CSV table of C-alpha atoms and ligand atoms in Angstrom, one decimal:
chain,number,residue,atom,x,y,z
A,487,UNK,CA,-155.2,69.7,-133.4
A,488,UNK,CA,-157.9,67.4,-131.6
A,489,UNK,CA,-160.0,65.6,-134.3
A,490,UNK,CA,-163.1,67.7,-135.1
A,491,UNK,CA,-166.6,66.0,-134.9
A,492,UNK,CA,-166.8,62.4,-136.2
A,493,UNK,CA,-170.3,62.4,-137.1
A,494,UNK,CA,-169.7,65.6,-139.2
A,495,UNK,CA,-166.4,64.5,-140.8
A,496,UNK,CA,-168.5,60.9,-141.7
A,497,UNK,CA,-171.1,62.7,-143.5
A,498,UNK,CA,-170.4,63.1,-147.1
A,499,UNK,CA,-171.0,66.8,-148.6
A,500,UNK,CA,-173.9,66.6,-150.8
A,501,UNK,CA,-173.5,64.9,-154.1
A,502,UNK,CA,-175.7,68.1,-155.7
A,503,UNK,CA,-173.2,70.4,-154.6
A,504,UNK,CA,-170.0,68.5,-155.9
A,505,UNK,CA,-171.6,68.2,-159.2
A,506,UNK,CA,-172.8,71.9,-159.5
A,507,UNK,CA,-169.3,73.2,-158.7
A,508,UNK,CA,-168.3,71.7,-161.9
A,509,UNK,CA,-171.3,73.0,-163.9
A,510,UNK,CA,-170.5,76.6,-162.8
A,511,UNK,CA,-167.1,76.4,-164.4
A,512,UNK,CA,-168.8,75.7,-167.8
A,513,UNK,CA,-170.6,77.5,-170.6
A,514,UNK,CA,-173.8,76.7,-172.6
A,515,UNK,CA,-174.8,74.2,-170.0
A,516,UNK,CA,-178.8,73.5,-170.2
A,517,UNK,CA,-179.4,72.8,-166.5
A,518,UNK,CA,-182.2,70.3,-165.3
A,519,UNK,CA,-180.2,70.4,-162.1
A,520,UNK,CA,-181.4,72.9,-159.8
A,521,UNK,CA,-184.2,72.3,-157.3
A,522,UNK,CA,-185.9,75.7,-157.3
A,523,UNK,CA,-188.6,77.5,-159.2
A,524,UNK,CA,-187.3,79.4,-162.3
A,525,UNK,CA,-189.7,82.1,-161.6
A,526,UNK,CA,-189.2,85.0,-159.7
A,527,UNK,CA,-191.0,85.7,-156.3
A,528,UNK,CA,-194.4,87.4,-157.3
A,529,UNK,CA,-194.0,91.0,-157.3
A,530,UNK,CA,-196.6,91.7,-154.7
A,531,UNK,CA,-194.9,89.7,-152.3
A,532,UNK,CA,-191.5,91.4,-152.9
A,533,UNK,CA,-193.2,94.9,-152.8
A,534,UNK,CA,-194.7,94.2,-149.5
A,535,UNK,CA,-191.1,93.6,-148.1
A,536,UNK,CA,-189.9,96.8,-149.6
A,537,UNK,CA,-192.9,98.6,-147.9
A,538,UNK,CA,-192.2,97.0,-144.5
A,539,UNK,CA,-188.3,97.8,-144.9
A,540,UNK,CA,-189.3,101.6,-145.6
A,541,UNK,CA,-191.3,101.8,-142.4
A,542,UNK,CA,-188.2,100.5,-140.8
A,543,UNK,CA,-189.5,97.1,-139.9
A,544,UNK,CA,-185.7,95.6,-139.2
A,545,UNK,CA,-186.1,94.3,-135.7
A,546,UNK,CA,-186.3,90.9,-134.1
A,547,UNK,CA,-189.9,89.2,-133.9
A,548,UNK,CA,-191.2,86.7,-131.3
A,549,UNK,CA,-189.0,83.5,-131.5
A,550,UNK,CA,-192.3,81.7,-132.6
A,551,UNK,CA,-192.2,84.5,-135.4
A,552,UNK,CA,-194.9,87.2,-136.0
A,553,UNK,CA,-198.3,86.4,-134.6
A,554,UNK,CA,-199.6,87.7,-138.0
A,555,UNK,CA,-197.9,85.1,-140.0
A,556,UNK,CA,-198.6,82.5,-137.6
A,557,UNK,CA,-202.4,83.3,-137.5
A,558,UNK,CA,-202.5,83.4,-141.5
A,559,UNK,CA,-200.7,80.1,-141.8
A,560,UNK,CA,-203.3,78.5,-138.9
A,561,UNK,CA,-206.4,80.2,-141.4
A,562,UNK,CA,-204.7,78.7,-144.4
A,563,UNK,CA,-204.5,75.1,-142.9
A,564,UNK,CA,-207.9,75.5,-141.7
A,565,UNK,CA,-209.4,76.3,-145.0
A,566,UNK,CA,-207.0,74.0,-147.0
A,567,UNK,CA,-207.0,70.8,-145.1
A,568,UNK,CA,-209.4,71.4,-142.1
A,569,UNK,CA,-206.4,71.4,-139.5
A,570,UNK,CA,-206.7,73.1,-136.3
A,571,UNK,CA,-203.3,74.6,-135.1
A,572,UNK,CA,-203.4,77.1,-132.3
A,573,UNK,CA,-201.3,79.9,-133.5
A,574,UNK,CA,-199.9,80.9,-130.2
A,575,UNK,CA,-198.3,77.6,-129.3
A,576,UNK,CA,-198.5,75.1,-132.4
A,577,UNK,CA,-196.9,76.9,-135.2
A,578,UNK,CA,-193.0,77.8,-135.3
A,579,UNK,CA,-191.7,80.1,-138.1
A,580,UNK,CA,-188.4,78.6,-139.2
A,581,UNK,CA,-185.7,79.4,-141.5
A,582,UNK,CA,-186.9,77.3,-144.4
A,583,UNK,CA,-188.2,73.9,-144.1
A,584,UNK,CA,-184.4,72.9,-143.8
A,585,UNK,CA,-184.4,74.4,-140.2
A,586,UNK,CA,-187.7,73.0,-139.4
A,587,UNK,CA,-186.2,69.5,-140.2
A,588,UNK,CA,-182.8,70.1,-138.1
A,589,UNK,CA,-184.7,71.2,-135.1
A,590,UNK,CA,-187.5,68.6,-135.4
A,591,UNK,CA,-184.7,65.8,-135.2
A,592,UNK,CA,-182.9,67.5,-132.3
A,593,UNK,CA,-186.1,68.0,-130.3
A,594,UNK,CA,-187.1,64.2,-130.2
A,595,UNK,CA,-183.9,62.3,-130.6
A,596,UNK,CA,-181.7,60.8,-128.1
A,597,UNK,CA,-178.5,59.4,-129.0
A,598,UNK,CA,-178.8,56.0,-131.1
A,599,UNK,CA,-182.5,56.4,-131.7
A,600,UNK,CA,-183.4,55.3,-135.3
A,601,UNK,CA,-185.4,57.3,-138.0
A,602,UNK,CA,-186.8,55.5,-140.9
A,603,UNK,CA,-186.2,57.4,-144.3
A,604,UNK,CA,-188.1,56.2,-147.5
A,605,UNK,CA,-185.4,56.7,-150.2
A,606,UNK,CA,-184.6,58.0,-152.6
A,607,UNK,CA,-185.2,61.3,-150.6
A,608,UNK,CA,-184.1,64.9,-150.2
A,609,UNK,CA,-180.2,65.0,-149.7
A,610,UNK,CA,-180.7,66.7,-146.2
A,611,UNK,CA,-182.6,64.1,-144.3
A,612,UNK,CA,-179.9,61.5,-143.4
A,613,UNK,CA,-177.4,64.1,-142.4
A,614,UNK,CA,-180.2,66.0,-140.2
A,615,UNK,CA,-180.8,62.8,-138.3
A,616,UNK,CA,-177.1,62.1,-138.0
A,617,UNK,CA,-176.4,65.6,-136.6
A,618,UNK,CA,-179.1,65.1,-134.0
A,619,UNK,CA,-177.2,61.8,-132.6
A,620,UNK,CA,-180.0,59.8,-134.4
A,621,UNK,CA,-179.3,57.1,-137.1
A,622,UNK,CA,-180.9,57.1,-140.1
A,623,UNK,CA,-182.6,53.7,-141.4
A,624,UNK,CA,-183.2,53.8,-145.3
A,625,UNK,CA,-185.8,51.7,-147.1
A,626,UNK,CA,-186.2,51.8,-150.5
A,627,UNK,CA,-189.1,53.0,-152.9
A,628,UNK,CA,-189.2,51.8,-156.5
A,629,UNK,CA,-190.1,52.9,-159.7
A,630,UNK,CA,-192.6,50.2,-160.2
A,631,UNK,CA,-194.5,51.6,-157.2
A,632,UNK,CA,-194.8,55.1,-158.5
A,633,UNK,CA,-191.9,55.7,-155.8
A,634,UNK,CA,-194.2,55.3,-153.1
A,635,UNK,CA,-192.9,53.4,-150.0
A,636,UNK,CA,-194.6,50.2,-149.3
A,637,UNK,CA,-195.8,50.4,-145.7
A,638,UNK,CA,-194.7,46.6,-145.1
A,639,UNK,CA,-191.1,47.7,-145.8
A,640,UNK,CA,-191.5,50.4,-143.2
A,641,UNK,CA,-193.0,48.1,-140.4
A,642,UNK,CA,-190.1,45.4,-141.4
A,643,UNK,CA,-187.3,48.4,-140.5
A,644,UNK,CA,-188.7,48.9,-136.9
A,645,UNK,CA,-186.7,47.9,-134.1
A,646,UNK,CA,-186.9,48.8,-130.3
A,647,UNK,CA,-184.6,51.8,-131.1
A,648,UNK,CA,-186.9,53.4,-133.6
A,649,UNK,CA,-188.3,56.8,-132.9
A,650,UNK,CA,-190.1,58.2,-135.9
A,651,UNK,CA,-191.1,57.8,-139.3
A,652,UNK,CA,-190.1,60.5,-142.0
A,653,UNK,CA,-192.3,60.7,-145.0
A,654,UNK,CA,-192.4,63.4,-147.4
A,655,UNK,CA,-194.7,63.0,-150.5
A,656,UNK,CA,-194.5,64.7,-153.1
A,657,UNK,CA,-191.0,63.6,-153.0
A,658,UNK,CA,-187.8,65.1,-154.2
A,659,UNK,CA,-186.2,63.7,-156.3
A,660,UNK,CA,-188.9,61.2,-157.6
A,661,UNK,CA,-191.8,63.5,-158.0
A,662,UNK,CA,-193.6,60.4,-156.5
A,663,UNK,CA,-196.8,60.5,-154.3
A,664,UNK,CA,-198.4,58.3,-152.0
A,665,UNK,CA,-202.1,57.1,-151.9
A,666,UNK,CA,-204.3,58.0,-149.0
A,667,UNK,CA,-204.4,54.3,-148.4
A,668,UNK,CA,-200.5,53.8,-148.3
A,669,UNK,CA,-200.4,57.0,-145.9
A,670,UNK,CA,-203.1,55.7,-143.7
A,671,UNK,CA,-201.1,52.5,-143.3
A,672,UNK,CA,-198.0,54.1,-142.4
A,673,UNK,CA,-200.1,56.2,-139.7
A,674,UNK,CA,-201.1,52.8,-138.4
A,675,UNK,CA,-197.6,51.4,-138.1
A,676,UNK,CA,-196.3,54.7,-136.3
A,677,UNK,CA,-199.6,54.2,-133.9
A,678,UNK,CA,-198.8,50.7,-133.0
A,679,UNK,CA,-195.2,51.2,-132.2
A,680,UNK,CA,-195.9,54.5,-130.7
A,681,UNK,CA,-193.6,56.4,-133.3
A,682,UNK,CA,-193.6,60.4,-134.4
A,683,UNK,CA,-194.0,61.0,-138.0
A,684,UNK,CA,-192.1,63.7,-139.5
A,685,UNK,CA,-194.0,64.7,-142.7
A,686,UNK,CA,-192.1,67.4,-145.0
A,687,UNK,CA,-194.8,68.5,-147.2
A,688,UNK,CA,-193.3,71.3,-149.0
A,689,UNK,CA,-194.4,70.2,-152.2
A,690,UNK,CA,-197.9,69.9,-151.3
A,691,UNK,CA,-199.4,72.3,-153.9
A,692,UNK,CA,-197.2,71.1,-156.7
A,693,UNK,CA,-199.6,67.7,-156.7
A,694,UNK,CA,-201.0,67.3,-160.3
A,695,UNK,CA,-203.1,64.0,-159.9
A,696,UNK,CA,-205.6,64.1,-157.7
A,697,UNK,CA,-205.6,65.3,-154.1
A,698,UNK,CA,-202.7,65.8,-151.8
A,699,UNK,CA,-203.1,63.9,-148.9
A,700,UNK,CA,-202.1,66.0,-145.8
A,701,UNK,CA,-200.7,63.6,-143.2
A,702,UNK,CA,-201.9,65.4,-139.8
A,703,UNK,CA,-205.6,65.2,-141.2
A,704,UNK,CA,-205.3,61.2,-141.1
A,705,UNK,CA,-206.9,59.6,-138.2
A,706,UNK,CA,-204.7,59.0,-135.3
A,707,UNK,CA,-201.6,61.2,-136.9
A,708,UNK,CA,-202.2,64.9,-135.5
A,709,UNK,CA,-200.9,64.0,-132.3
A,710,UNK,CA,-197.7,62.4,-133.3
A,711,UNK,CA,-196.9,64.4,-136.3
A,712,UNK,CA,-194.4,67.3,-136.9
A,713,UNK,CA,-195.7,68.9,-140.1
A,714,UNK,CA,-193.2,70.7,-142.1
A,715,UNK,CA,-193.8,73.3,-144.7
A,716,UNK,CA,-192.7,76.5,-146.3
A,717,UNK,CA,-192.8,79.0,-148.9
A,718,UNK,CA,-189.7,78.1,-151.1
A,719,UNK,CA,-191.4,75.9,-153.8
A,720,UNK,CA,-195.0,77.0,-154.2
A,721,UNK,CA,-194.2,80.5,-154.1
A,722,UNK,CA,-190.9,80.9,-155.8
A,723,UNK,CA,-189.3,82.0,-152.4
A,724,UNK,CA,-186.4,79.9,-152.1
A,725,UNK,CA,-183.7,82.8,-151.1
A,726,UNK,CA,-186.3,84.4,-148.4
A,727,UNK,CA,-185.7,81.1,-146.2
A,728,UNK,CA,-189.2,81.0,-144.7
A,729,UNK,CA,-190.7,77.7,-143.7
A,730,UNK,CA,-193.1,76.5,-140.9
A,731,UNK,CA,-193.5,73.7,-138.3
A,732,UNK,CA,-196.8,72.7,-136.8
A,733,UNK,CA,-197.1,69.9,-134.0
A,734,UNK,CA,-198.3,69.5,-130.4
A,735,UNK,CA,-197.5,72.4,-128.0
A,736,UNK,CA,-195.0,70.4,-126.2
A,737,UNK,CA,-193.0,69.4,-129.4
A,738,UNK,CA,-193.3,73.1,-130.8
A,739,UNK,CA,-192.0,74.3,-127.3
A,740,UNK,CA,-188.8,71.9,-127.5
A,741,UNK,CA,-188.2,73.1,-131.1
A,742,UNK,CA,-188.8,76.5,-130.3
A,743,UNK,CA,-186.2,76.4,-127.5
A,744,UNK,CA,-183.6,75.2,-130.0
A,745,UNK,CA,-184.7,77.9,-132.5
A,746,UNK,CA,-184.6,80.5,-129.7
A,747,UNK,CA,-180.8,79.6,-128.8
A,748,UNK,CA,-179.5,79.1,-132.4
A,749,UNK,CA,-181.9,81.5,-134.8
A,750,UNK,CA,-183.3,83.6,-132.4
A,751,UNK,CA,-186.1,84.4,-135.1
A,752,UNK,CA,-186.7,84.0,-138.9
A,753,UNK,CA,-185.8,87.5,-140.7
A,754,UNK,CA,-188.6,89.7,-140.1
A,755,UNK,CA,-188.6,91.2,-143.7
A,756,UNK,CA,-189.2,87.8,-145.0
A,757,UNK,CA,-191.9,86.8,-142.5
A,758,UNK,CA,-193.7,89.9,-143.6
A,759,UNK,CA,-193.0,88.9,-147.2
A,760,UNK,CA,-194.5,85.4,-146.6
A,761,UNK,CA,-197.6,86.9,-144.7
A,762,UNK,CA,-198.5,88.6,-148.1
A,763,UNK,CA,-197.8,85.4,-150.1
A,764,UNK,CA,-200.0,83.2,-148.0
A,765,UNK,CA,-202.7,86.1,-147.8
A,766,UNK,CA,-202.9,87.0,-151.4
A,767,UNK,CA,-200.3,85.3,-153.4
A,768,UNK,CA,-202.6,81.9,-154.2
A,769,UNK,CA,-203.5,83.1,-157.5
A,770,UNK,CA,-199.9,83.8,-158.4
A,771,UNK,CA,-198.8,80.4,-157.4
A,772,UNK,CA,-201.5,78.6,-159.0
A,773,UNK,CA,-200.2,80.1,-162.7
A,774,UNK,CA,-196.6,78.7,-162.0
A,775,UNK,CA,-198.0,75.3,-160.9
A,776,UNK,CA,-200.2,75.1,-164.2
A,777,UNK,CA,-196.7,75.6,-166.2
A,778,UNK,CA,-195.1,72.9,-164.1
A,779,UNK,CA,-198.0,70.6,-165.0
A,780,UNK,CA,-197.6,71.4,-168.6
A,781,UNK,CA,-193.8,70.9,-168.5
A,782,UNK,CA,-194.3,67.5,-166.5
A,783,UNK,CA,-195.9,65.9,-169.6
A,784,UNK,CA,-193.3,67.4,-172.0
A,785,UNK,CA,-190.4,66.1,-169.9
A,786,UNK,CA,-191.7,62.7,-169.2
A,787,UNK,CA,-192.7,61.9,-173.1
A,788,UNK,CA,-189.0,63.4,-174.0
A,789,UNK,CA,-187.3,61.2,-171.8
A,790,UNK,CA,-189.1,58.2,-172.8
A,791,UNK,CA,-188.7,59.3,-176.5
A,792,UNK,CA,-184.9,59.8,-175.8
A,793,UNK,CA,-185.1,55.8,-174.5
A,794,UNK,CA,-184.8,56.6,-171.0
A,795,UNK,CA,-187.9,54.8,-169.0
A,796,UNK,CA,-189.8,57.5,-167.1
A,797,UNK,CA,-193.1,57.5,-165.3
A,798,UNK,CA,-195.1,60.5,-165.0
A,799,UNK,CA,-194.3,61.9,-161.6
A,800,UNK,CA,-197.5,62.8,-159.5
A,801,UNK,CA,-196.2,65.8,-157.8
A,802,UNK,CA,-193.1,68.2,-157.1
A,803,UNK,CA,-191.2,69.2,-160.2
A,804,UNK,CA,-188.7,66.4,-160.9
A,805,UNK,CA,-188.8,63.4,-163.0
A,806,UNK,CA,-186.5,60.4,-162.0
A,807,UNK,CA,-185.7,58.3,-165.3
A,808,UNK,CA,-184.2,55.0,-165.3
A,809,UNK,CA,-180.7,54.8,-167.1
A,810,UNK,CA,-180.0,51.2,-166.6
A,811,UNK,CA,-180.4,50.6,-169.9
A,812,UNK,CA,-177.3,52.3,-170.9
A,813,UNK,CA,-175.2,50.2,-168.8
A,814,UNK,CA,-173.7,53.2,-167.1
A,815,UNK,CA,-173.8,54.1,-163.2
A,816,UNK,CA,-175.8,57.5,-162.3
A,817,UNK,CA,-172.1,59.0,-161.7
A,818,UNK,CA,-170.9,58.2,-165.3
A,819,UNK,CA,-174.1,58.9,-167.0
A,820,UNK,CA,-174.4,62.4,-165.5
A,821,UNK,CA,-170.6,63.3,-166.0
A,822,UNK,CA,-170.5,61.9,-169.6
A,823,UNK,CA,-173.9,63.8,-170.2
A,824,UNK,CA,-172.3,67.0,-168.8
A,825,UNK,CA,-169.2,66.8,-170.8
A,826,UNK,CA,-170.4,65.5,-174.1
A,827,UNK,CA,-173.7,67.0,-174.3
A,828,UNK,CA,-173.7,70.1,-171.9
A,829,UNK,CA,-176.9,68.9,-170.0
A,830,UNK,CA,-176.6,68.9,-166.2
A,831,UNK,CA,-178.7,66.6,-164.4
A,832,UNK,CA,-178.2,65.0,-160.9
A,833,UNK,CA,-177.1,61.3,-160.1
A,834,UNK,CA,-179.7,59.5,-158.7
A,835,UNK,CA,-177.3,58.1,-156.0
A,836,UNK,CA,-177.1,61.5,-154.6
A,837,UNK,CA,-180.5,60.9,-153.2
A,838,UNK,CA,-179.7,57.3,-151.2
A,839,UNK,CA,-178.2,54.2,-152.9
A,840,UNK,CA,-181.6,53.3,-154.0
A,841,UNK,CA,-181.5,56.1,-156.4
A,842,UNK,CA,-178.4,54.2,-158.2
A,843,UNK,CA,-179.4,53.8,-161.7
A,844,UNK,CA,-181.4,56.7,-162.3
A,845,UNK,CA,-181.0,60.7,-163.0
A,846,UNK,CA,-182.9,63.5,-161.4
A,847,UNK,CA,-184.0,66.0,-163.6
A,848,UNK,CA,-185.8,69.2,-162.6
A,849,UNK,CA,-188.5,70.6,-164.8
A,850,UNK,CA,-188.4,73.9,-163.0
A,851,UNK,CA,-187.0,75.6,-166.3
A,852,UNK,CA,-188.7,76.7,-169.3
A,853,UNK,CA,-190.2,74.3,-171.9
A,854,UNK,CA,-187.6,75.6,-174.4
A,855,UNK,CA,-184.6,74.6,-172.2
A,856,UNK,CA,-186.4,71.1,-171.6
A,857,UNK,CA,-186.7,70.5,-175.3
A,858,UNK,CA,-183.2,71.5,-176.1
A,859,UNK,CA,-182.1,69.2,-173.1
A,860,UNK,CA,-184.0,66.3,-174.2
A,861,UNK,CA,-182.7,66.5,-177.9
A,862,UNK,CA,-179.3,66.5,-176.5
A,863,UNK,CA,-180.1,63.4,-174.1
A,864,UNK,CA,-181.7,61.6,-176.9
A,865,UNK,CA,-178.4,62.0,-179.0
A,866,UNK,CA,-176.3,61.0,-176.2
A,867,UNK,CA,-178.3,57.9,-175.4
A,868,UNK,CA,-178.6,57.0,-179.2
A,869,UNK,CA,-174.5,57.0,-179.1
A,870,UNK,CA,-174.3,54.6,-176.1
A,871,UNK,CA,-176.0,52.0,-178.2
B,1178,PLP,C1,-188.1,67.8,-150.0
B,1178,PLP,C2,-187.5,69.2,-149.5
B,1178,PLP,N1,-187.8,69.5,-148.3
B,1178,PLP,C3,-187.0,70.7,-147.7
B,1178,PLP,C4,-186.4,71.4,-148.9
B,1178,PLP,C5,-185.9,72.7,-148.2
B,1178,PLP,O1,-186.4,73.8,-148.2
B,1178,PLP,P1,-186.4,75.4,-147.6
B,1178,PLP,O2,-186.1,76.2,-148.9
B,1178,PLP,O3,-187.8,75.7,-147.2
B,1178,PLP,O4,-185.4,75.2,-146.7
B,1178,PLP,C6,-186.0,71.2,-150.1
B,1178,PLP,C7,-185.2,72.0,-151.1
B,1178,PLP,O5,-185.1,71.5,-152.0
B,1178,PLP,C8,-186.7,69.7,-150.6
B,1178,PLP,O6,-186.8,69.7,-151.6
């Protein structure tokens, strides 16, 4: 047989998946591993989907997504961020933010184009770039900077081949947020070098300290930014698979072309559910966010008490403590912790080389489970001393 795709063969499977294949075989594991809300989707959202199915709404929608959902997203962004996107040609409903990331890369990249990606970052960014023929160029962000990338590092990574800067605040896996000043500087760099910005703001609502800074609202950013967002995190809707991309009409047209030939449209029943979420689900999501905020303090304090240096994250639902003082690598720490104390975390290096020396712990789980996990981690770290 002829060899299969080189780029796909060379891309490692997600470090998260490998680890959770092991976890699924074990009993009594307390998991701080999964990056999805432990809450059920608000009932009003599920019910809207059921009603719509009962009325026989099971057909294709416009390739762009239903005009009702696009209009509701446009209204939401106008109110929440003061952003103006035309629902007719500047908003595309995608199959999760995951699809938005993929088609954004395929729409803008030519073979060999480079995309600068602050790390540690969500596991899919670099593969998305590579699958689109591009070259990911990671730049490291550090705990002492609250895991916000330094604009100077971005500028230093620019070459004649650079096409885009990919940012995502609040960040998975660190929970880091970036200040308005930092983001403004990044936008200025993009303008200076005529680069696109891809801004994945899926955790925007889960910002606990101060305001969320929405990148396309910054001076000069709107025209060059592909803004990605979705329903998975803020509305506990991971399985519904609905996201959206907003950008200039020409970019959205290109993204739509790929979406049209590969997905056709996002599932209609999930679009109906998302419409209910964005129109009437704000309070439901606020109550989940309040609980994450409370858990954030408990887990951060707990990690520090357990002997792992951990900063209070500004957003998302992850902490990213350092395990450097244990002398173990991220993989060793995570595996030993799993087998000896039955706590599942994700090794930090799954999110890029500079995540080495850290573990990602999700607090999208109950306070009771967080407390049990912390007790076990404390015992484990003590044994290592
Ligand atoms: C930063 C980030 N972006 C995108 C996604 C994918 O989201 P979706 O479920 O909308 O595809 C995730 C999921 O964990 C994420 O953490």
